[in-house]
Amino acid sequence: MKYPKILSRWISYKKSLGKLHKGHRLVLDVAVDLFNCNDQQSLIETFFDKLKNALGYDNIYLLLRESPSGPLNLAAYKGMKVDEEALYQVIQDEIGLTGKALREKHPIICNDVTNSPDYIKGTDGTLSEMVMPIICDNITWGVLIIENSRKDAFSKIDQEIVGVLCKYFASALTQLSQYENIEHKNRMERLIWEIVMEAAKEKNINLLCKKVVKSLSQRTNYTQVYILKVIDENSGATRLIAGSGPGRFDDLSQIEAGRGLVGKTVKAKKTLYFPDVSTSPDYIQVDQDTKSELDIPIMHGDKIFGVISLESPVVDGFGDGDIDLMEILAKHIGILWAYHDLFKKTKQEALKDPLTKLWNRRYFFESLNKEIKRHERHGDSLCVAMIDLRDFKIINDTYGHMEGDRILIELSEFLTSRMRESDILARYGGDEFVALLPQTHKDNAFAAWGRLKNEVESRIWGSASIPTTLDFGIASFPQDATNPEDIIKLADKHLYENKFRAKIM
């Protein structure tokens, strides 16, 4: 009576040994093949093909992340197709045996799902289910779900074999990810170096930003690339300088008003990363495929000049290496921007009168030449007004040159406050001023300067409260003259005619 039991045990033991031996061969075979794969897709295909051919289970599902922090998706399956919407809900809510395995990060073996309170019905006919987490170095890459139509389908040996296979697979995924990160970082470092070297050659900040955007959009996976200039630090208002991507750039009024994630970055004056823009109520959609956004302030010292805004089609699409390198790029652009602003300011100071802070004659002549060419193209008219203070020599002789200078400064500030944004007021020399009035007809210029003359006469000037007035002469383009020298000469002539007329009256 004992022999049949012994024989049965021996047959069962022999089968287990055979299964174990077969499993060991499978593990060794898979391990070698996995570590010869050069990309994630071939890694997945190799792992899953070996698995489904060697294991005689009904249904096998591989849920996997593309990156360590990316979402879980169905990467491959064998057998009955699963309802992906229901599967997404299981992942999202971490429910069922799959959710339990993800939460606990341990294998879940259920050889009779009818008695499991955690089991959620998936494919019809399933009686046994094994869920094996794919984990390496605290990175949960995903889970392998195996289903069978009979009870007690999974032995301890099955669990060990599948567990070892999943560990090898997770290790290969991690190794490949680390290698890709190193390669990506090296590529990005070379790119940043090349961008900085090219940008340093550019003398115009707008063209510099456009070059940076073009390089980033052509040589990275970012779907949207912007550089925006800060208009107001307090409100976060910005203006687009350069942008590239499939999204809409024609309506950026909300960003210009300081709203959105860019506005938050301006006010915070620090890098802000939004791994999932769908969770941010401040996100303003430009590209419907955007899943994550990285905004880096362009600064030098405490001064913020602009923002580099990057968008990715992947949730958590920016790693620490990306953020570090983009911050390095932003710092270099900040230095160049500060240099450009300083150069521009120095150049402007050289074109300004040191006493009144008005533009000098050189700048006025340059502006007049440009405006005449522009007005020729568009068929518009412009006016030039020559102005001086009446009897200014008497003021200097009576009250001294310091008082005379004070009056010149006050008058310059007063006239500037009355000018349009497009007008240009310059000190011509001594007590003489010259004004360029674009898109202005002669009769309108006369009326405007007549009102200014009356305002000057109604006030007192300087610390000595001196009354004074001004005289002016006006010439227009193209009615009176068509070249700059003739326009100024004619305006000057009209000025002295008006002065002479005032004296004899």
Coordinates of C-alpha atoms in Angstrom, one line a residue:
M1 CA 0.0 0.0 0.0
K2 CA 2.9 2.4 0.6
Y3 CA 4.5 1.9 -2.8
P4 CA 1.9 3.8 -4.8
K5 CA 2.3 6.8 -2.4
I6 CA 6.1 6.7 -2.7
L7 CA 5.9 6.4 -6.4
S8 CA 3.4 9.3 -6.6
R9 CA 5.7 11.4 -4.5
W10 CA 8.7 10.4 -6.7
I11 CA 6.8 11.3 -9.9
S12 CA 5.7 14.7 -8.4
Y13 CA 9.2 15.4 -7.2
K14 CA 10.7 14.5 -10.6
K15 CA 8.2 16.8 -12.3
S16 CA 9.2 19.6 -9.9
L17 CA 12.8 19.0 -10.6
G18 CA 12.1 19.1 -14.3
K19 CA 10.1 22.3 -14.0
L20 CA 12.9 23.8 -11.8
H21 CA 15.5 22.7 -14.3
K22 CA 13.5 24.2 -17.2
G23 CA 12.9 27.4 -15.2
H24 CA 16.7 27.7 -14.5
R25 CA 17.5 27.3 -18.2
L26 CA 14.8 29.9 -19.0
V27 CA 16.2 32.4 -16.5
L28 CA 19.7 32.0 -17.8
D29 CA 18.5 32.3 -21.4
V30 CA 16.4 35.4 -20.7
A31 CA 19.1 37.1 -18.6
V32 CA 21.7 36.8 -21.4
D33 CA 19.3 38.1 -24.0
L34 CA 18.0 41.0 -21.9
F35 CA 21.4 42.5 -21.2
N36 CA 22.2 42.4 -24.9
C37 CA 19.2 44.8 -25.7
N38 CA 20.1 48.4 -26.6
D39 CA 16.6 50.0 -26.3
Q40 CA 13.5 49.6 -24.1
Q41 CA 11.3 48.4 -26.9
S42 CA 13.6 45.5 -27.8
L43 CA 14.0 44.8 -24.1
I44 CA 10.2 44.5 -23.7
E45 CA 9.8 42.3 -26.8
T46 CA 12.6 39.9 -25.8
F47 CA 11.3 39.5 -22.2
F48 CA 7.7 39.0 -23.2
D49 CA 8.4 36.7 -26.1
K50 CA 10.5 34.4 -24.0
L51 CA 8.0 34.5 -21.2
K52 CA 4.9 33.7 -23.2
N53 CA 6.6 30.9 -25.2
A54 CA 8.0 29.2 -22.2
L55 CA 5.1 29.5 -19.7
G56 CA 1.9 27.7 -20.5
Y57 CA -0.5 30.2 -18.9
D58 CA -3.8 31.4 -20.4
N59 CA -3.4 35.2 -20.1
I60 CA -0.3 37.3 -19.5
Y61 CA -0.3 41.1 -19.2
L62 CA 2.7 43.4 -18.9
L63 CA 2.0 46.8 -17.4
L64 CA 5.1 49.1 -17.7
R65 CA 6.3 52.7 -17.3
E66 CA 8.4 54.3 -20.1
S67 CA 10.4 56.2 -17.4
P68 CA 10.8 55.6 -13.7
S69 CA 8.2 58.3 -12.9
G70 CA 5.9 57.9 -15.9
P71 CA 2.4 56.4 -15.9
L72 CA 1.7 52.7 -16.1
N73 CA 0.5 51.4 -19.5
L74 CA -0.3 48.1 -21.1
A75 CA 3.0 47.3 -22.9
A76 CA 2.2 43.7 -24.1
Y77 CA -0.2 40.9 -23.5
K78 CA -0.9 37.3 -24.5
G79 CA -4.4 35.7 -24.5
M80 CA -7.7 37.5 -24.1
K81 CA -7.5 41.3 -24.6
V82 CA -8.2 43.2 -21.4
D83 CA -10.5 46.2 -21.1
E84 CA -7.9 49.0 -21.0
E85 CA -10.3 51.5 -19.4
A86 CA -11.0 49.1 -16.6
L87 CA -7.3 48.4 -16.3
Y88 CA -6.5 52.1 -16.1
Q89 CA -9.1 52.4 -13.2
V90 CA -7.4 49.5 -11.4
I91 CA -4.0 51.3 -11.7
Q92 CA -5.3 54.7 -10.9
D93 CA -7.2 53.6 -7.7
E94 CA -4.7 50.8 -6.8
I95 CA -7.5 48.3 -6.4
G96 CA -7.7 44.5 -6.9
L97 CA -4.8 42.1 -6.7
T98 CA -2.8 44.3 -9.1
G99 CA -3.4 47.4 -6.9
K100 CA -2.4 45.4 -3.8
A101 CA 0.9 44.3 -5.4
L102 CA 1.7 47.9 -6.4
R103 CA 0.9 49.2 -3.0
E104 CA 2.8 46.5 -1.0
K105 CA 5.5 46.0 -3.6
H106 CA 5.3 42.3 -3.1
P107 CA 4.1 39.3 -5.3
I108 CA 0.5 38.4 -4.9
I109 CA -0.4 34.8 -5.6
C110 CA -4.1 33.8 -5.5
N111 CA -4.8 30.1 -6.5
D112 CA -8.6 30.6 -6.1
V113 CA -9.9 34.0 -7.0
T114 CA -13.4 33.1 -6.0
N115 CA -12.3 33.2 -2.3
S116 CA -10.3 36.5 -2.6
P117 CA -12.0 39.7 -1.3
D118 CA -9.4 41.7 -3.3
Y119 CA -10.0 40.1 -6.7
I120 CA -11.7 42.2 -9.3
K121 CA -13.1 40.2 -12.2
G122 CA -11.2 40.8 -15.4
T123 CA -11.1 38.2 -18.1
D124 CA -13.8 35.4 -18.1
G125 CA -12.9 32.0 -16.7
T126 CA -10.0 33.1 -14.5
L127 CA -9.6 31.1 -11.4
S128 CA -5.9 31.7 -10.5
E129 CA -4.0 35.0 -10.7
M130 CA -0.3 35.9 -10.0
V131 CA 0.8 39.5 -9.9
M132 CA 4.5 40.1 -9.8
P133 CA 5.9 43.6 -9.3
I134 CA 8.9 44.6 -11.5
I135 CA 11.1 46.5 -9.1
C136 CA 14.8 47.4 -9.0
D137 CA 16.6 50.0 -6.8
N138 CA 13.2 51.2 -5.4
I139 CA 11.9 51.9 -8.9
T140 CA 8.6 50.2 -9.6
W141 CA 8.7 49.8 -13.3
G142 CA 5.5 47.9 -13.5
V143 CA 3.8 44.6 -12.9
L144 CA 3.4 41.2 -14.6
I145 CA -0.1 39.8 -14.4
I146 CA -0.6 36.1 -15.1
E147 CA -4.0 34.4 -15.2
N148 CA -5.1 30.8 -15.5
S149 CA -8.4 29.1 -15.9
R150 CA -7.8 26.4 -13.3
K151 CA -7.4 26.5 -9.5
D152 CA -4.1 26.0 -7.9
A153 CA -2.3 26.9 -11.1
F154 CA 0.8 28.5 -9.5
S155 CA 3.3 26.5 -7.4
K156 CA 6.1 27.9 -5.3
I157 CA 8.5 27.1 -8.1
D158 CA 6.4 29.1 -10.6
Q159 CA 6.5 32.1 -8.2
E160 CA 10.3 31.8 -7.8
I161 CA 10.9 31.5 -11.6
V162 CA 8.7 34.4 -12.5
G163 CA 10.0 36.5 -9.6
V164 CA 13.6 36.0 -10.7
L165 CA 12.7 36.8 -14.4
C166 CA 11.0 40.0 -13.3
K167 CA 14.0 41.0 -11.2
Y168 CA 16.3 40.5 -14.2
F169 CA 13.9 42.4 -16.3
A170 CA 13.7 45.3 -13.8
S171 CA 17.5 45.3 -13.5
A172 CA 17.9 45.5 -17.3
L173 CA 15.3 48.3 -17.5
T174 CA 17.1 50.3 -14.7
Q175 CA 20.5 49.7 -16.3
L176 CA 19.2 50.8 -19.7
S177 CA 17.5 53.9 -18.2
Q178 CA 20.8 54.9 -16.4
Y179 CA 22.7 54.5 -19.6
E180 CA 20.2 56.5 -21.5
N181 CA 20.3 59.2 -18.8
I182 CA 24.0 59.5 -19.1
E183 CA 23.8 59.6 -22.9
H184 CA 21.1 62.2 -22.7
K185 CA 23.0 64.3 -20.2
N186 CA 26.1 64.2 -22.4
R187 CA 24.1 65.3 -25.5
M188 CA 22.4 68.1 -23.5
E189 CA 25.7 69.3 -22.1
R190 CA 27.2 69.5 -25.7
L191 CA 24.0 71.2 -26.9
I192 CA 24.1 73.8 -24.0
W193 CA 27.7 74.5 -24.7
E194 CA 27.1 75.0 -28.4
I195 CA 24.1 77.3 -27.7
V196 CA 26.0 79.4 -25.3
M197 CA 28.9 79.8 -27.7
E198 CA 26.6 80.8 -30.6
A199 CA 24.5 83.1 -28.3
A200 CA 27.6 85.0 -27.1
K201 CA 28.3 86.1 -30.7
E202 CA 24.8 87.7 -31.1
K203 CA 24.6 91.5 -30.4
N204 CA 20.8 91.7 -30.4
I205 CA 19.0 90.1 -27.4
N206 CA 15.8 89.2 -29.5
L207 CA 17.9 87.5 -32.2
L208 CA 19.9 85.7 -29.4
C209 CA 16.7 84.4 -27.9
K210 CA 15.4 83.2 -31.3
K211 CA 18.6 81.3 -31.9
V212 CA 18.3 79.6 -28.5
V213 CA 14.7 78.6 -29.1
K214 CA 15.5 77.3 -32.6
S215 CA 18.3 75.1 -31.3
L216 CA 16.3 73.7 -28.4
S217 CA 13.2 72.9 -30.5
Q218 CA 15.3 71.2 -33.2
R219 CA 17.6 69.2 -30.9
T220 CA 15.4 68.2 -28.0
N221 CA 12.1 66.4 -27.4
Y222 CA 10.4 69.5 -26.0
T223 CA 7.1 70.1 -27.9
Q224 CA 6.9 73.8 -27.0
V225 CA 9.8 76.1 -26.4
Y226 CA 9.4 79.8 -25.5
I227 CA 11.5 82.7 -24.2
L228 CA 9.4 85.5 -22.8
K229 CA 10.6 89.0 -21.7
V230 CA 9.5 90.2 -18.3
I231 CA 7.4 93.4 -18.5
D232 CA 6.4 93.7 -14.9
E233 CA 7.9 91.7 -12.0
N234 CA 5.1 92.4 -9.6
S235 CA 2.2 91.3 -11.9
G236 CA 4.3 88.6 -13.6
A237 CA 3.5 90.1 -17.0
T238 CA 5.7 88.9 -19.9
R239 CA 5.9 89.3 -23.7
L240 CA 6.9 86.6 -26.1
I241 CA 10.3 87.1 -27.8
A242 CA 10.6 83.7 -29.4
G243 CA 8.5 80.6 -29.6
S244 CA 8.5 77.2 -31.4
G245 CA 6.2 74.3 -31.5
P246 CA 2.8 73.0 -32.8
G247 CA 0.8 75.0 -30.3
R248 CA -1.0 78.4 -30.8
F249 CA 1.1 81.5 -30.3
D250 CA -1.4 84.0 -31.7
D251 CA -3.3 84.6 -28.4
L252 CA -0.9 85.0 -25.5
S253 CA -2.9 87.8 -23.8
Q254 CA -3.3 85.9 -20.5
I255 CA 0.4 85.2 -20.3
E256 CA 1.1 88.9 -21.2
A257 CA -1.2 89.9 -18.3
G258 CA 0.8 87.8 -15.8
R259 CA -1.4 84.8 -15.5
G260 CA -0.4 81.2 -16.1
L261 CA 2.6 79.2 -14.9
V262 CA 5.1 81.6 -16.4
G263 CA 3.6 84.4 -14.4
K264 CA 4.0 82.3 -11.2
T265 CA 7.7 81.8 -12.1
V266 CA 8.3 85.5 -12.6
K267 CA 6.8 86.4 -9.2
A268 CA 8.6 83.5 -7.5
K269 CA 12.0 84.4 -9.2
K270 CA 12.9 80.7 -9.1
T271 CA 12.6 77.6 -11.3
L272 CA 9.1 76.0 -11.1
Y273 CA 8.5 72.5 -12.4
F274 CA 5.0 71.1 -13.1
P275 CA 5.2 67.3 -13.7
D276 CA 1.5 67.1 -14.5
V277 CA 0.0 70.3 -15.8
S278 CA -3.5 68.8 -15.5
T279 CA -3.3 69.2 -11.7
S280 CA -2.4 72.9 -11.9
P281 CA -5.3 75.3 -12.1
D282 CA -3.0 78.1 -13.4
Y283 CA -2.0 76.2 -16.5
I284 CA -2.9 77.9 -19.8
Q285 CA -3.1 75.4 -22.6
V286 CA -1.2 76.3 -25.8
D287 CA -0.6 72.7 -27.0
Q288 CA -3.2 70.0 -26.3
D289 CA -0.5 67.3 -26.1
T290 CA 1.4 69.0 -23.3
K291 CA 1.6 66.9 -20.1
S292 CA 4.4 68.7 -18.1
E293 CA 6.0 72.1 -18.1
L294 CA 9.3 73.5 -16.9
D295 CA 9.8 77.3 -16.4
I296 CA 13.2 78.7 -15.6
P297 CA 13.8 82.4 -14.8
I298 CA 16.5 84.2 -16.8
M299 CA 18.3 86.2 -14.1
H300 CA 21.5 88.1 -13.3
G301 CA 21.8 88.9 -9.6
D302 CA 18.4 89.9 -8.4
K303 CA 17.2 91.2 -11.8
I304 CA 14.9 89.0 -13.7
F305 CA 14.9 89.6 -17.5
G306 CA 12.8 86.7 -18.9
V307 CA 11.7 83.1 -18.6
I308 CA 12.6 80.0 -20.6
S309 CA 9.4 77.9 -20.8
L310 CA 9.5 74.3 -21.9
E311 CA 6.7 71.8 -22.4
S312 CA 6.8 68.0 -22.8
P313 CA 4.2 65.5 -24.1
V314 CA 5.1 63.1 -21.2
V315 CA 4.0 63.4 -17.6
D316 CA 7.1 64.2 -15.5
G317 CA 9.0 64.7 -18.8
F318 CA 11.9 66.6 -17.2
G319 CA 14.6 64.8 -15.1
D320 CA 16.9 66.4 -12.6
G321 CA 19.6 66.5 -15.3
D322 CA 17.3 68.5 -17.6
I323 CA 16.5 71.0 -15.0
D324 CA 20.1 71.5 -13.9
L325 CA 21.2 72.0 -17.5
M326 CA 18.4 74.4 -18.4
E327 CA 19.2 76.4 -15.3
I328 CA 22.9 76.6 -16.5
L329 CA 21.6 77.8 -19.9
A330 CA 19.4 80.4 -18.2
K331 CA 22.3 81.8 -16.2
H332 CA 24.4 82.2 -19.3
I333 CA 21.5 84.0 -21.1
G334 CA 21.0 86.1 -18.0
I335 CA 24.7 87.3 -18.1
L336 CA 24.4 88.0 -21.8
W337 CA 21.1 89.9 -21.3
A338 CA 22.6 92.0 -18.5
Y339 CA 25.6 92.8 -20.7
H340 CA 23.3 93.8 -23.6
D341 CA 21.2 96.0 -21.3
L342 CA 24.3 97.7 -19.9
F343 CA 25.7 98.2 -23.4
K344 CA 22.4 99.7 -24.6
K345 CA 22.2 101.9 -21.5
T346 CA 25.8 103.1 -22.0
K347 CA 25.2 103.8 -25.7
Q348 CA 22.0 105.7 -24.8
E349 CA 23.8 107.8 -22.2
A350 CA 26.4 108.7 -24.8
L351 CA 23.5 110.0 -26.9
K352 CA 22.0 112.1 -24.1
D353 CA 22.6 115.7 -23.0
P354 CA 24.3 115.5 -19.6
L355 CA 22.4 118.5 -18.2
T356 CA 18.8 118.0 -19.3
K357 CA 19.0 114.2 -19.9
L358 CA 17.3 114.8 -23.3
W359 CA 18.6 113.3 -26.5
N360 CA 21.5 115.1 -28.1
R361 CA 21.8 116.4 -31.6
R362 CA 23.5 113.2 -32.9
Y363 CA 20.7 111.0 -31.8
F364 CA 18.1 113.5 -33.2
F365 CA 19.7 113.5 -36.7
E366 CA 19.8 109.7 -36.7
S367 CA 16.2 109.5 -35.7
L368 CA 15.1 112.1 -38.2
N369 CA 16.8 110.2 -41.1
K370 CA 15.1 106.9 -40.1
E371 CA 11.7 108.6 -39.7
I372 CA 11.9 110.3 -43.1
K373 CA 12.7 107.0 -44.8
R374 CA 9.8 105.4 -43.0
H375 CA 7.4 108.2 -43.8
E376 CA 8.5 108.0 -47.5
R377 CA 7.5 104.4 -47.6
H378 CA 4.1 105.0 -46.0
G379 CA 3.3 108.4 -47.6
D380 CA 2.9 110.1 -44.2
S381 CA 4.0 113.6 -43.1
L382 CA 6.1 114.6 -40.1
C383 CA 7.1 117.9 -38.5
V384 CA 10.2 119.3 -36.9
A385 CA 9.9 122.1 -34.3
M386 CA 12.8 124.3 -33.3
I387 CA 12.3 125.9 -29.8
D388 CA 14.2 128.3 -27.6
L389 CA 13.6 130.3 -24.5
R390 CA 13.0 134.0 -25.1
D391 CA 15.6 136.4 -23.5
F392 CA 17.4 133.5 -21.9
K393 CA 20.7 135.5 -21.9
I394 CA 19.0 138.1 -19.6
I395 CA 18.1 135.3 -17.1
N396 CA 21.7 134.0 -17.0
D397 CA 23.1 137.6 -16.6
T398 CA 20.6 138.5 -13.9
Y399 CA 20.3 135.3 -11.9
G400 CA 23.4 133.4 -12.8
H401 CA 24.1 130.3 -14.9
M402 CA 23.1 127.9 -12.1
E403 CA 19.7 129.4 -12.1
G404 CA 19.6 129.3 -15.9
D405 CA 20.5 125.6 -15.8
R406 CA 17.8 124.9 -13.3
I407 CA 15.2 126.5 -15.6
L408 CA 16.5 124.5 -18.6
I409 CA 16.2 121.2 -16.6
E410 CA 12.6 122.2 -15.4
L411 CA 11.6 123.1 -18.9
S412 CA 13.0 119.8 -20.3
E413 CA 11.0 117.8 -17.8
F414 CA 7.9 119.8 -18.5
L415 CA 8.1 119.4 -22.3
T416 CA 9.0 115.7 -22.0
S417 CA 5.8 115.2 -20.0
R418 CA 3.8 116.7 -22.8
M419 CA 5.3 114.7 -25.6
R420 CA 3.7 111.6 -27.2
E421 CA 5.6 108.3 -26.8
S422 CA 6.5 108.5 -30.5
D423 CA 7.9 112.1 -30.3
I424 CA 11.6 112.8 -29.8
L425 CA 12.8 115.9 -27.9
A426 CA 16.5 116.8 -28.0
R427 CA 18.6 119.6 -26.8
Y428 CA 20.1 121.3 -29.8
G429 CA 22.5 123.6 -27.9
G430 CA 22.4 126.4 -25.3
D431 CA 18.7 127.2 -24.7
E432 CA 17.6 125.7 -28.0
F433 CA 15.5 122.5 -28.3
V434 CA 14.4 120.5 -31.3
A435 CA 11.4 118.1 -31.5
L436 CA 10.6 115.4 -34.0
L437 CA 6.9 114.8 -34.4
P438 CA 6.1 111.7 -36.5
Q439 CA 2.8 111.3 -38.4
T440 CA 1.9 114.9 -37.7
H441 CA 0.5 117.6 -40.1
K442 CA 1.8 121.2 -39.9
D443 CA -1.5 122.7 -38.6
N444 CA -1.7 120.2 -35.8
A445 CA 1.9 120.8 -34.8
F446 CA 1.3 124.6 -34.7
A447 CA -1.8 124.1 -32.5
A448 CA 0.0 121.8 -30.1
W449 CA 3.1 124.1 -29.7
G450 CA 0.8 127.1 -29.3
R451 CA -0.8 125.4 -26.3
L452 CA 2.6 124.5 -24.9
K453 CA 3.7 128.2 -25.3
N454 CA 0.7 129.3 -23.3
E455 CA 1.3 126.8 -20.6
V456 CA 5.0 127.9 -20.2
E457 CA 3.9 131.6 -19.9
S458 CA 1.3 130.7 -17.2
R459 CA 4.0 129.2 -14.9
I460 CA 7.0 130.5 -13.0
W461 CA 10.4 128.8 -13.3
G462 CA 13.5 128.1 -11.2
S463 CA 14.1 128.8 -7.5
A464 CA 13.8 132.5 -8.2
S465 CA 10.2 132.0 -9.6
I466 CA 11.0 133.6 -13.0
P467 CA 8.4 134.1 -15.6
T468 CA 9.4 133.3 -19.2
T469 CA 8.1 132.1 -22.5
L470 CA 9.3 130.2 -25.6
D471 CA 9.4 130.8 -29.3
F472 CA 9.1 128.0 -31.9
G473 CA 9.3 127.4 -35.6
I474 CA 7.9 124.5 -37.5
A475 CA 8.8 122.8 -40.9
S476 CA 7.1 119.7 -42.3
F477 CA 8.0 116.8 -44.5
P478 CA 7.3 116.5 -47.4
Q479 CA 5.4 119.8 -47.8
D480 CA 8.3 122.2 -46.9
A481 CA 11.4 120.0 -47.6
T482 CA 12.4 116.4 -48.2
N483 CA 15.9 116.1 -46.7
P484 CA 16.8 116.4 -43.0
E485 CA 19.2 119.4 -43.3
D486 CA 16.6 121.5 -45.2
I487 CA 13.8 120.7 -42.8
I488 CA 15.9 121.8 -39.8
K489 CA 17.2 124.9 -41.5
L490 CA 13.6 125.9 -42.4
A491 CA 12.3 125.2 -38.9
D492 CA 15.2 127.3 -37.5
K493 CA 14.4 130.1 -40.0
H494 CA 10.7 130.1 -38.9
L495 CA 11.8 130.2 -35.3
Y496 CA 13.8 133.4 -35.8
E497 CA 11.1 135.0 -37.9
N498 CA 8.7 134.4 -35.0
K499 CA 11.2 135.8 -32.4
F500 CA 11.7 138.9 -34.5
R501 CA 8.0 139.3 -35.0
A502 CA 7.5 139.1 -31.2
K503 CA 10.1 141.8 -30.5
I504 CA 8.6 144.4 -32.8
M505 CA 5.1 143.8 -31.5

